[in-house]
XYZ file of C-alpha atoms in Angstrom:
231
model
C 127.735 116.477 31.812
C 129.821 119.449 31.656
C 129.733 120.262 28.159
C 132.292 123.690 27.217
C 133.104 125.536 24.922
C 136.342 123.584 23.821
C 133.931 120.997 23.236
C 134.698 118.603 25.350
C 132.875 117.027 27.842
C 133.386 115.367 32.071
C 131.204 114.433 34.496
C 130.743 114.194 38.608
C 128.367 112.738 41.057
C 125.794 115.298 41.868
C 126.945 114.824 45.818
C 130.389 115.222 44.825
C 129.621 119.112 44.480
C 130.076 122.200 47.337
C 126.566 123.072 48.724
C 126.635 126.049 49.629
C 123.911 128.844 50.750
C 122.145 130.979 47.277
C 124.409 133.863 47.826
C 128.249 131.503 48.720
C 130.829 132.059 46.077
C 130.591 128.446 45.576
C 133.839 126.464 44.580
C 135.983 125.523 41.319
C 135.133 122.149 39.980
C 138.606 122.302 38.283
C 139.337 121.342 41.572
C 136.571 118.060 40.846
C 137.901 118.297 37.089
C 140.384 118.659 34.418
C 139.984 122.072 32.394
C 142.499 122.217 30.294
C 143.206 125.153 29.457
C 141.567 128.858 28.544
C 138.140 125.747 28.839
C 135.330 127.298 29.892
C 132.019 125.710 31.120
C 129.078 126.753 28.491
C 126.224 124.025 29.494
C 125.131 121.941 32.045
C 123.442 118.027 31.749
C 121.645 116.946 34.768
C 121.302 113.111 34.323
C 120.253 109.802 36.470
C 122.036 107.053 33.351
C 123.527 106.574 29.833
C 120.224 105.353 28.860
C 117.804 108.327 29.863
C 117.498 109.414 25.902
C 118.350 107.937 23.068
C 120.983 110.819 21.635
C 122.378 114.253 22.720
C 122.581 116.355 20.383
C 124.975 119.410 20.614
C 125.377 122.680 18.593
C 127.943 125.033 18.211
C 128.234 129.009 17.831
C 129.085 128.708 13.618
C 125.595 126.356 12.884
C 127.169 123.510 12.987
C 124.818 120.627 14.634
C 124.910 116.768 16.149
C 123.095 113.985 16.849
C 125.120 111.456 18.806
C 123.996 108.055 21.084
C 124.125 109.189 24.744
C 125.786 106.388 26.036
C 128.806 106.753 23.700
C 129.774 109.664 26.174
C 129.420 107.203 29.143
C 133.145 107.187 30.387
C 134.399 107.582 33.593
C 138.001 109.332 32.493
C 139.342 112.605 34.295
C 140.894 114.182 31.780
C 137.408 114.446 30.267
C 136.488 113.482 26.125
C 136.251 114.942 22.960
C 132.427 115.628 22.545
C 132.123 117.423 18.878
C 135.098 118.389 16.753
C 135.352 122.127 15.560
C 135.143 122.490 11.777
C 136.787 126.262 12.335
C 139.911 126.987 15.349
C 137.557 130.141 16.307
C 133.823 127.849 16.751
C 132.987 127.004 20.058
C 130.041 124.525 20.906
C 126.842 126.491 22.342
C 124.318 124.053 23.912
C 124.421 120.322 24.037
C 120.786 118.495 24.673
C 119.305 115.461 25.091
C 116.826 113.986 22.727
C 114.684 111.417 20.533
C 113.896 111.185 16.679
C 110.945 112.309 17.630
C 112.147 115.665 18.800
C 112.754 118.156 16.974
C 115.788 121.061 17.362
C 115.198 124.661 17.676
C 118.276 127.053 16.362
C 118.006 130.592 17.160
C 121.226 133.245 16.489
C 121.814 136.299 17.987
C 120.039 138.285 15.147
C 117.440 137.127 15.977
C 116.946 134.454 13.480
C 115.593 130.767 13.808
C 115.493 127.173 11.808
C 112.647 124.198 13.450
C 113.038 120.642 12.122
C 112.812 117.073 13.461
C 116.321 114.691 14.819
C 115.129 112.180 12.171
C 117.277 110.668 10.329
C 116.413 111.876 7.003
C 117.406 115.619 9.092
C 120.076 114.557 11.680
C 121.924 111.065 11.450
C 123.216 110.057 13.656
C 127.517 109.989 14.380
C 130.553 109.640 15.949
C 131.523 111.246 18.916
C 134.298 112.773 17.673
C 132.635 113.955 14.401
C 132.148 117.476 13.337
C 129.002 117.686 12.530
C 126.603 118.612 9.070
C 124.926 122.130 8.541
C 122.099 123.935 10.775
C 121.643 126.963 10.483
C 122.832 128.663 8.779
C 123.592 132.296 8.534
C 124.178 136.261 7.172
C 127.065 138.384 8.064
C 128.067 138.686 11.937
C 125.646 136.285 13.053
C 126.617 133.160 15.140
C 124.250 130.694 16.829
C 122.661 131.504 20.520
C 120.355 128.391 21.404
C 119.288 125.443 20.691
C 116.542 123.950 22.045
C 113.896 120.564 21.885
C 110.786 120.940 21.224
C 109.274 117.060 22.312
C 107.046 115.427 20.102
C 103.933 115.453 20.279
C 104.307 118.150 22.325
C 101.373 119.584 21.008
C 98.730 117.787 20.522
C 95.067 119.968 21.573
C 95.671 118.435 25.069
C 98.566 118.989 25.578
C 100.265 122.403 27.339
C 100.791 125.085 25.031
C 104.875 125.974 24.418
C 105.836 128.907 23.865
C 109.318 130.069 22.055
C 110.747 133.198 24.355
C 113.243 135.875 24.112
C 115.970 137.896 25.760
C 117.709 141.608 24.150
C 120.893 141.973 25.741
C 118.755 145.710 25.905
C 117.164 144.581 28.832
C 113.676 143.202 26.168
C 111.495 140.240 25.754
C 108.484 137.931 24.658
C 107.380 135.123 24.563
C 105.646 133.648 20.682
C 103.410 130.633 20.691
C 106.043 127.940 19.255
C 103.384 126.848 16.462
C 104.153 129.963 15.384
C 107.268 128.038 14.809
C 106.808 125.832 11.399
C 109.317 123.260 10.470
C 111.750 123.258 8.665
C 114.533 121.179 5.770
C 117.894 121.833 8.308
C 120.999 123.710 6.934
C 119.016 127.501 5.927
C 118.590 130.403 7.363
C 115.630 130.632 8.909
C 112.710 132.285 9.912
C 112.316 135.817 12.380
C 112.201 135.635 16.342
C 111.525 138.576 17.551
C 112.234 141.776 15.930
C 115.252 144.121 16.625
C 117.121 146.833 16.972
C 119.967 148.720 18.092
C 117.993 150.682 20.660
C 116.845 146.299 21.556
C 120.119 144.988 21.925
C 120.816 141.793 20.119
C 119.258 138.716 22.436
C 121.418 137.257 24.876
C 118.757 134.275 25.665
C 116.381 131.944 23.475
C 114.673 128.928 24.834
C 111.596 126.951 24.817
C 108.503 126.876 27.913
C 105.372 127.234 29.406
C 103.174 128.684 31.459
C 103.573 127.511 34.369
C 107.862 127.900 34.014
C 109.214 131.079 35.009
C 112.170 132.514 34.418
C 114.966 134.156 35.723
C 117.526 136.508 35.124
C 120.546 137.083 35.576
C 122.205 140.743 34.319
C 126.621 140.695 34.305
C 126.758 142.630 36.786
C 125.074 139.018 39.260
C 122.295 141.029 40.172
C 118.847 138.019 39.614
C 115.002 138.571 38.384
C 112.479 135.552 38.272
C 110.226 136.257 36.104
C 106.345 134.207 36.058
C 105.967 133.430 32.398
C 102.682 134.510 31.971
């Protein structure tokens, strides 16, 4: 599933994508998908079928979130489907994740504010596919939503593998902190601080949830790649 900044979703089979080596340029997906003008890909999800998860959650840079049944996106239309409607003309889709009602969502902004809330019926009721969603996070001036991550239900039990929140700035500074430091709150607040940022460190460019067994791949604007262990 290819989600675009314009709030649309397209799909294709994995075997239809061109296979190439690590340093190859690759082929443009416009040859497979009928994109509209000025659309850019913001998220790609690989799914086996539309019963893999109960819901799909979408988030926009203005802080709106929406939970919809995944089966509502099951359509073979090559022209794509409306995944979310925007309330503001300058809003964009920034994230798409598969969730259940027992999972938590972690929203992180470019100015390193974050909020964690459960994707339950009380906090985030299911909505139709062509709707705009509700406020997931509010911001102070000149801030916007950067990322949305899923914290799976049961992942904080004593027998579960520890999880961490990994944040990195455009100045190259990064850190990880235990997920237990991020308390559950109600949807729609200003959240809490995820990282101390300064002019020298820069704004956040990444925020995700991971474990010690994961690797992190950082990609610079000119295409250089660095792979690091989380441990």
